[in-house]
Structure formats: C-alpha cells, structure tokens
Tab-separated table of C-alpha atoms and ligand atoms in Angstrom:
chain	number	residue	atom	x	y	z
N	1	UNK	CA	194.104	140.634	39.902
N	2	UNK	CA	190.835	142.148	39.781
N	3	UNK	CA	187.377	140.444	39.931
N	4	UNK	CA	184.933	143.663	39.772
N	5	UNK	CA	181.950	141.362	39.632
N	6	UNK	CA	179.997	138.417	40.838
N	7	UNK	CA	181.051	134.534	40.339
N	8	UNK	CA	178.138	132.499	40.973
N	9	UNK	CA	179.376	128.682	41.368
N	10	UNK	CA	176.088	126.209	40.927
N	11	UNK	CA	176.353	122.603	41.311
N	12	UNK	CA	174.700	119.964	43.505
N	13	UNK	CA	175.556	119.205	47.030
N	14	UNK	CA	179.419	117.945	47.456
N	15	UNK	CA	180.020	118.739	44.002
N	16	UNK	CA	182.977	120.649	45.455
N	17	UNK	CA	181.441	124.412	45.143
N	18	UNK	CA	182.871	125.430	48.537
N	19	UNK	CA	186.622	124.249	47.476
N	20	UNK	CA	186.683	126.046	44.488
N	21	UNK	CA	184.954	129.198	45.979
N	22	UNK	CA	187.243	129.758	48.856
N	23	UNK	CA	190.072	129.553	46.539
N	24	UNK	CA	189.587	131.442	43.548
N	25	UNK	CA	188.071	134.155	46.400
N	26	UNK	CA	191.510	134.025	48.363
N	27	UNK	CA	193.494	134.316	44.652
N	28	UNK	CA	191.381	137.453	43.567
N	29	UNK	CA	191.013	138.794	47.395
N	30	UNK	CA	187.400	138.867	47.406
N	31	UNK	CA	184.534	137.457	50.194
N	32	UNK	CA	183.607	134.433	49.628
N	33	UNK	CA	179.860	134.500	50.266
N	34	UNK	CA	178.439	131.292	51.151
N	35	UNK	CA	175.058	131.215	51.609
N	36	UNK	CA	175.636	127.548	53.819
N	37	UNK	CA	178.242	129.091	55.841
N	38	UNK	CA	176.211	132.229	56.584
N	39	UNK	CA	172.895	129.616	58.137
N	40	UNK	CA	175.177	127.738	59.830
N	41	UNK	CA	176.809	130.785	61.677
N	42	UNK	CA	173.706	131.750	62.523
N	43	UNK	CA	172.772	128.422	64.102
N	44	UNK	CA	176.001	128.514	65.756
N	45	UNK	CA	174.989	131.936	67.504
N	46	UNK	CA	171.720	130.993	68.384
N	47	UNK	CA	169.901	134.146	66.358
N	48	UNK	CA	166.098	134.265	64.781
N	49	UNK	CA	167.398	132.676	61.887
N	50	UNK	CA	169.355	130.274	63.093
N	51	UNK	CA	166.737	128.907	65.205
N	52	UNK	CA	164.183	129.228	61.925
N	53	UNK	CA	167.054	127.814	59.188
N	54	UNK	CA	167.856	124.804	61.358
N	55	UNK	CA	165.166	122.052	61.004
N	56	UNK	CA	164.896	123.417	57.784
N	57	UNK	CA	168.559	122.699	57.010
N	58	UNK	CA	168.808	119.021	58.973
N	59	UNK	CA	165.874	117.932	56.684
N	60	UNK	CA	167.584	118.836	53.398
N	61	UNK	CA	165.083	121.599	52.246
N	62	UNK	CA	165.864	125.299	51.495
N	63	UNK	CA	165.255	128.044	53.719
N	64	UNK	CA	162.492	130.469	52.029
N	65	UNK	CA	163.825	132.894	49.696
N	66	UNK	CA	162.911	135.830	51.942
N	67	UNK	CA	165.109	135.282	54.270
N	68	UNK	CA	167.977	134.223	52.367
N	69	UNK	CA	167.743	137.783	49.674
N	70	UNK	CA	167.566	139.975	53.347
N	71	UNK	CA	170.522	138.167	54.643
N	72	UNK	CA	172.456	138.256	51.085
N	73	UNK	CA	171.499	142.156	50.704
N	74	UNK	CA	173.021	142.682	54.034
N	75	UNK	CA	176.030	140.728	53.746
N	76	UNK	CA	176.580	142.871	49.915
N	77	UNK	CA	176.061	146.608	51.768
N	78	UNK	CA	179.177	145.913	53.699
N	79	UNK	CA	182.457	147.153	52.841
N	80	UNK	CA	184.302	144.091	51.462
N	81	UNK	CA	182.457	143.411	48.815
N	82	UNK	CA	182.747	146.639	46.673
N	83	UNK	CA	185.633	145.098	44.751
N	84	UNK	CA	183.234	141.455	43.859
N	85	UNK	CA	182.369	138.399	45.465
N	86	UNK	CA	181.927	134.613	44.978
N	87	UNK	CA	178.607	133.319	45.585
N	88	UNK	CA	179.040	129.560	46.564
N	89	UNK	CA	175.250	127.895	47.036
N	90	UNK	CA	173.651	131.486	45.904
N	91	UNK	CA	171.270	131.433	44.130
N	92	UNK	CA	169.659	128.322	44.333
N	93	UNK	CA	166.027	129.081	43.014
N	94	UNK	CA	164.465	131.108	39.970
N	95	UNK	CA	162.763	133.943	42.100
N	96	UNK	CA	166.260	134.507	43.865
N	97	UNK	CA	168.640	134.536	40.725
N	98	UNK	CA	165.585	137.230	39.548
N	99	UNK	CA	166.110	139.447	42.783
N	100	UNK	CA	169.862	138.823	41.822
N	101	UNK	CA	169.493	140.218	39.183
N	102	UNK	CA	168.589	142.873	40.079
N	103	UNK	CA	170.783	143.881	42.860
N	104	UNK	CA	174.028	143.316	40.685
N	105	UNK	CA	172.476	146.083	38.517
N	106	UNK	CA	171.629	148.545	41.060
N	107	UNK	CA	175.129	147.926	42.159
N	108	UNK	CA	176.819	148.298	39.159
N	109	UNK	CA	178.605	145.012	38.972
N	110	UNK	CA	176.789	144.247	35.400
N	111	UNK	CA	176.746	140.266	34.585
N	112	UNK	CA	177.889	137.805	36.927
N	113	UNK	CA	180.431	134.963	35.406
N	114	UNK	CA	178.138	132.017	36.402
N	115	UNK	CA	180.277	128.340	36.338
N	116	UNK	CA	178.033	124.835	36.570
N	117	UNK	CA	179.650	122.085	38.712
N	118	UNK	CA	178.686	119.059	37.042
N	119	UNK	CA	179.840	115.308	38.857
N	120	UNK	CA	178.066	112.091	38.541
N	121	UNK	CA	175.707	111.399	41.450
N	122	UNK	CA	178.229	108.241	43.016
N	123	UNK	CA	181.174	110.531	43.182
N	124	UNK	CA	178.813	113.415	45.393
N	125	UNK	CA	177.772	110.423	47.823
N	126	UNK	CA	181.657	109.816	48.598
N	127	UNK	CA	182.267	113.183	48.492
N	128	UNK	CA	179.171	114.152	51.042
N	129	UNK	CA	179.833	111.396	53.702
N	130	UNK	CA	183.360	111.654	53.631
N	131	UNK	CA	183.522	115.379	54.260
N	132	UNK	CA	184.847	116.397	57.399
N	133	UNK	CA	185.681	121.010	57.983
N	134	UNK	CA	187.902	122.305	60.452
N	135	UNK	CA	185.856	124.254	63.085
N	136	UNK	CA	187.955	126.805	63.060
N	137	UNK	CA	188.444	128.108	59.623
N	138	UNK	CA	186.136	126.031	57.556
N	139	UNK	CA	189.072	124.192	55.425
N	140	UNK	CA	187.076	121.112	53.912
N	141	UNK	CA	188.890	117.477	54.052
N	142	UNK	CA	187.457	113.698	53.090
N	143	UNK	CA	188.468	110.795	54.214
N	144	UNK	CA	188.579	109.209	51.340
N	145	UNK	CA	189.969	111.990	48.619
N	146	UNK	CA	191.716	114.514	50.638
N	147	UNK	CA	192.647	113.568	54.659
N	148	UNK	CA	194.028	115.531	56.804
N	149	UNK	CA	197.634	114.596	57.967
N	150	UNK	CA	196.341	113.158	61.196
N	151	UNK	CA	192.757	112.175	61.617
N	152	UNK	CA	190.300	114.483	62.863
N	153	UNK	CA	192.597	117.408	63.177
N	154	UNK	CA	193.291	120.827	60.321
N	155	UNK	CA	196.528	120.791	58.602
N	156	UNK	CA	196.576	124.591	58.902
N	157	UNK	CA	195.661	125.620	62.023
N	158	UNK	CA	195.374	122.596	64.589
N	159	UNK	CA	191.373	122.890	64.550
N	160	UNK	CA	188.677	120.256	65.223
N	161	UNK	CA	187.536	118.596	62.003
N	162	UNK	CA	183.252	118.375	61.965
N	163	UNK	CA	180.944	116.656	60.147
N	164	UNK	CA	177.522	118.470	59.401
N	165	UNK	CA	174.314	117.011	60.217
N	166	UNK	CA	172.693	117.316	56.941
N	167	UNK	CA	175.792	114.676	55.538
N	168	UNK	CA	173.496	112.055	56.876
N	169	UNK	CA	172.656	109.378	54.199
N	170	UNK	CA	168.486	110.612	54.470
N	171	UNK	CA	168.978	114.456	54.546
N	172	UNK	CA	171.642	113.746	51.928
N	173	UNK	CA	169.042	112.176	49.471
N	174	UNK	CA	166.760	114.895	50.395
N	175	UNK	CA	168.966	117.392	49.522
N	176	UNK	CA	169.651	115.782	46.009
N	177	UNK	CA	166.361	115.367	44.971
N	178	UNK	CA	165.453	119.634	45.968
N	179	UNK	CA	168.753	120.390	43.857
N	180	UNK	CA	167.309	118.681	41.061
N	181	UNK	CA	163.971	120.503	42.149
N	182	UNK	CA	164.374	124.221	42.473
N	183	UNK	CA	167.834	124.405	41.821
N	184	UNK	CA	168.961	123.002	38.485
N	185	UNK	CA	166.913	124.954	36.429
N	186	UNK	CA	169.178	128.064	37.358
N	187	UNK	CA	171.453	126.327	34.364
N	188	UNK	CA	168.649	127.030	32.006
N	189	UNK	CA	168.150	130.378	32.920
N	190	UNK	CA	171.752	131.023	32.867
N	191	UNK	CA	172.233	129.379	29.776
N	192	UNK	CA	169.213	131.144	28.097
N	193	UNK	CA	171.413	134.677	29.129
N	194	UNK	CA	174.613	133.318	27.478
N	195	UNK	CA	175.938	133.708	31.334
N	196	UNK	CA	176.560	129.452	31.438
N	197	UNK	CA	180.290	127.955	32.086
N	198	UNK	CA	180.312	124.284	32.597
N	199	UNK	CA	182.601	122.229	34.760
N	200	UNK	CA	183.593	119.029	34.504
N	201	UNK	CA	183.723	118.740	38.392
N	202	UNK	CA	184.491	115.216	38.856
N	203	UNK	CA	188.265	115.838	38.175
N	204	UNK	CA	190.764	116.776	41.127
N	205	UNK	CA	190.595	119.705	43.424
N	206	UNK	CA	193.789	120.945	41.313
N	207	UNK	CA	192.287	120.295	37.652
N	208	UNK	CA	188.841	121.577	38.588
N	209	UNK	CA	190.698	125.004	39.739
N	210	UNK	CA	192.554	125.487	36.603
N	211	UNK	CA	189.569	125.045	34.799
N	212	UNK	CA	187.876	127.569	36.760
N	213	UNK	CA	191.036	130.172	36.473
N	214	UNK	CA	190.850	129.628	32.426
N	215	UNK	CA	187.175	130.425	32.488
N	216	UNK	CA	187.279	133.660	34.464
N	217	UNK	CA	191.268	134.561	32.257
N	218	UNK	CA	189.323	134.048	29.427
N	219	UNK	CA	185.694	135.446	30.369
N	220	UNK	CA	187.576	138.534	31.591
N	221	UNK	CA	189.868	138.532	28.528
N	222	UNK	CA	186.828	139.111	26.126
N	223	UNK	CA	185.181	142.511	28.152
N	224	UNK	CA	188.815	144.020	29.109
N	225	UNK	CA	187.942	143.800	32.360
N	226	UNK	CA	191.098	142.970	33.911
G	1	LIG	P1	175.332	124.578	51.462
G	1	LIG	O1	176.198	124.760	52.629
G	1	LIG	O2	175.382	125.551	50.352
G	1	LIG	O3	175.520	123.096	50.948
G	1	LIG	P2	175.403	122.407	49.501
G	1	LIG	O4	175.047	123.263	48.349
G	1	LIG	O5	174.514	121.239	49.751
G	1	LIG	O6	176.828	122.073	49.136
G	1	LIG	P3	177.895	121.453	50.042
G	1	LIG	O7	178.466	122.481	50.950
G	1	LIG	O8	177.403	120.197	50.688
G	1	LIG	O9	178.955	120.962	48.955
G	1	LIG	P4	179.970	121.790	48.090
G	1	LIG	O10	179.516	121.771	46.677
G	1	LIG	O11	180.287	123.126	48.696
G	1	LIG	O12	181.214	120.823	48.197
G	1	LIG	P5	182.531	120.926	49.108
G	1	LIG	O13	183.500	121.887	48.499
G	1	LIG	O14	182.180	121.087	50.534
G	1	LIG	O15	173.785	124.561	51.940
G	1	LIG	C1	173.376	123.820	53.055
G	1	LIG	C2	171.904	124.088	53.308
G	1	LIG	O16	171.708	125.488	53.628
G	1	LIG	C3	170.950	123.831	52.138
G	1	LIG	O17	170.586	122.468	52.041
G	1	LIG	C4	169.774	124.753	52.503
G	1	LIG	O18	168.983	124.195	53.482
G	1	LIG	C5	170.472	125.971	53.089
G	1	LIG	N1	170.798	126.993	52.070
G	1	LIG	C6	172.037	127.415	51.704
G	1	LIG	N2	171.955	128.342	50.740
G	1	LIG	C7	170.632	128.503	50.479
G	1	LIG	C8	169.928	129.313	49.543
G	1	LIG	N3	170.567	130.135	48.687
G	1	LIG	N4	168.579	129.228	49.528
G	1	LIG	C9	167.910	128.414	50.386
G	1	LIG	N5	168.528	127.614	51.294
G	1	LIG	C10	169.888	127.656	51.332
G	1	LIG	O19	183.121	119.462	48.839
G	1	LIG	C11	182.443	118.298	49.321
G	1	LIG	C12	183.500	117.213	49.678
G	1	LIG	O20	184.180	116.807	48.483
G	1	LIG	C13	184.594	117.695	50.635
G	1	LIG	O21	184.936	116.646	51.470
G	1	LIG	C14	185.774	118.070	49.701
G	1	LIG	O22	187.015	117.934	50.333
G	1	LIG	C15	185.584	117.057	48.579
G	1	LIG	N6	185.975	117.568	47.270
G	1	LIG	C16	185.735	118.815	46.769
G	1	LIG	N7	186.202	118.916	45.508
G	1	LIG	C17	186.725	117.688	45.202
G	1	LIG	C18	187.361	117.173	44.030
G	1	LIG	N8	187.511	117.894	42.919
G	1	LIG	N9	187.759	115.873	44.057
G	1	LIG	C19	187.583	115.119	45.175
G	1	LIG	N10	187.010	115.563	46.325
G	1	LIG	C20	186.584	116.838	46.327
C-alpha cells in the first residue's frame, strides 16, 4: 500500500493521536513524524533545543513555531520520507499549517488527508494520567484501558514503561486550555479547504483504527491514488 502524501492527525492531548499514528505509519511503511517525540529526543540528548523545548514542554505551552518548522524541514529532507509521512501533533498553530503548506507543495506531495480526533474532555484526563510508554520503543499503555501484561514493563520488547512529566494534573490543564487556544482552530482552516475528516475518538484503539483505514481507502479511492 502506498501513502504518497501527508496524514496530519489533530486532536487534543491523550486523544490517542500517537496510537493511531504509529500504526497506520507501520501498515503503509511510512515515518511516523511526531513532533512530541522529536522534543523529547532532544531533551533526552541534551542538545540546544532540548535544553530550550524543556521548561517550555513541563509547563504545557508550545515551543515557538521557528523552531519546530526548522526541525520539521529537516526531519522531511531525509530519505524516508519521499514515499509520505504521518504527522502526529504537527501542525498545531495557524502560521505552521501555512508554512505547511507550503512545503508539501514544493515537495510535490499535493493535499495532505487531515483526520480530527475528537473525545470528550473526562475520557482525555483518564487517558493522560494513566499513560505509561516503554522507554525503549515508545509503545503507549494505560493503566486503566490498555496495561501491559505485567506492570511497569513492554509487552514487546521487555522495556521500562515511563510516565512524562507534562501528564501531571497542572501541566495537563495547561496543555488543554493552549489546544483549545492555538490549536483547534487548525479544524477550521482545514475544514474551510475541504481537507477535514472527523473521528469519533472516544471508541477503542481497534474501532478508532478502522475508522481511520476507511477514511484514507476511501480518501485515496476518490483521486486514484493508490
Ligand atoms: P505531544 O507529544 O504531541 O503531546 P500531545 O499532543 O499533548 O498528545 P499526547 O502525546 O499527550 O497524546 P496523544 O493524542 O498522542 O495520545 P496517545 O496515543 O499517547 O506534545 C508534547 C509537547 O511538545 C506539547 O505540549 C508542546 O509543548 C510540544 N510540541 C509538540 N509538537 C509541537 C508543535 N507542533 N508546536 C509546538 N510545540 C509542540 O494516547 C494517550 C493515552 O490514551 C495512552 O495511554 C493510550 O494508551 C490511551 N489510548 C489511546 N487511544 C485510546 C483509545 N481509543 N481508547 C482508550 N485508550 C486509548
């Protein structure tokens, strides 16, 4: 299966964007570009940005939009992503969907497939302070919804499970409250482009997938892209 383009997954913290986005980029063989992951890495190797995108991060705010396009136009000049990509937590204001824009052109990847996470606010709380990732390969679990077979430890590869510091109940409110900000408008714009799939997120793991699969069989279905 061929992707050939961008998928952009929006949603609001824990609405399950990074699930979705590392499996649909496994199924089509694609990177899975997550702007989240990226920061953290950076944090994790002590760089410039790291250092800068830390505090930031802890607090619940978003890093400035310079820095984010210079390390997204990086990541998209290297080999892997000549076949498509899913953005997971990309773009997350106007001025960056703009500069998007713009690079998926000069690129030739056209329109992006753009798919809304929707889930009412109680289930993201659960979802948020339950979430625990495997330090080695990023695999998400919660305690509550989906635990690993013995606690603290990956199914797949034996790893650590984490919890990240912005999960905290004040950086979590924080980060709800920018989302509603900066980054929920990104539906209108979408919309207002005809680009706009909405997802009932609040279903499983397995139902929210299919729906996701049926929007790209059916977005790819209509330009003969597959
Ligand atoms: P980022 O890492 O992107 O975090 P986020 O958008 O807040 O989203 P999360 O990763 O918390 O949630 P998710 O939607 O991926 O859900 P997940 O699949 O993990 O960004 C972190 C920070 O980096 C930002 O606050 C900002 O500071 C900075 N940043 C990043 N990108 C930026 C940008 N472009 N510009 C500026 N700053 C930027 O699932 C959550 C939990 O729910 C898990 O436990 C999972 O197992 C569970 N779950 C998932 N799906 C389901 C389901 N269907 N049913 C039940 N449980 C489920």
């Amino acid at each position: 299966m061929a992707l050939n383009r961008a998928l952009i997954v929006l949603g609001p913290p824990g609405a399950g964007k990074g699930t979705q986005s590392r499996r649909i980029a496994q199924l089509y063989n694609v990177p899975h570009l997550s702007t989240g992951d990226m920061l953290r890495d950076a944090i994790n190797r002590g760089t410039e940005l790291g250092k800068i995108a830390q505090p930031i991060m802890e607090r619940g705010d978003l890093v400035s939009d310079e820095l984010i396009m210079a390390m997204v136009e990086q990541r998209l000049s290297e080999p892997d992503c000549s076949k498509g990509f899913v953005f997971d937590g990309f773009p997350r204001t106007l001025k960056q969907a703009a500069q998007l824009d713009a690079i998926l052109e000069s690129h030739g990847f056209g329109k992006p497939i753009v798919v809304d996470f929707a889930v009412p606010e109680d289930k993201l709380l659960k979802r948020l302070t339950g979430r625990w990732m495997c330090s080695v390969d990023g695999e998400t679990y919660n305690i509550y919804e989906k635990p690993p077979k013995v606690a603290g430890i990956c199914d797949a590869d034996g790893g650590t499970l984490i919890q990240r510091a912005d999960d905290r109940p004040e950086a979590v409110k924080e980060r709800l409250a920018v989302y509603e900000r900066k980054t929920k408008p990104l539906t209108d714009y979408y919309e207002s482009k005809g680009l706009l799939e909405r997802v009932d997120a609040g279903k499983s793991v397995e139902e929210v997938n299919r729906e996701v699969r049926a929007i790209l069989n059916r977005v790819d279905g209509q330009h003969g892209r597959v």
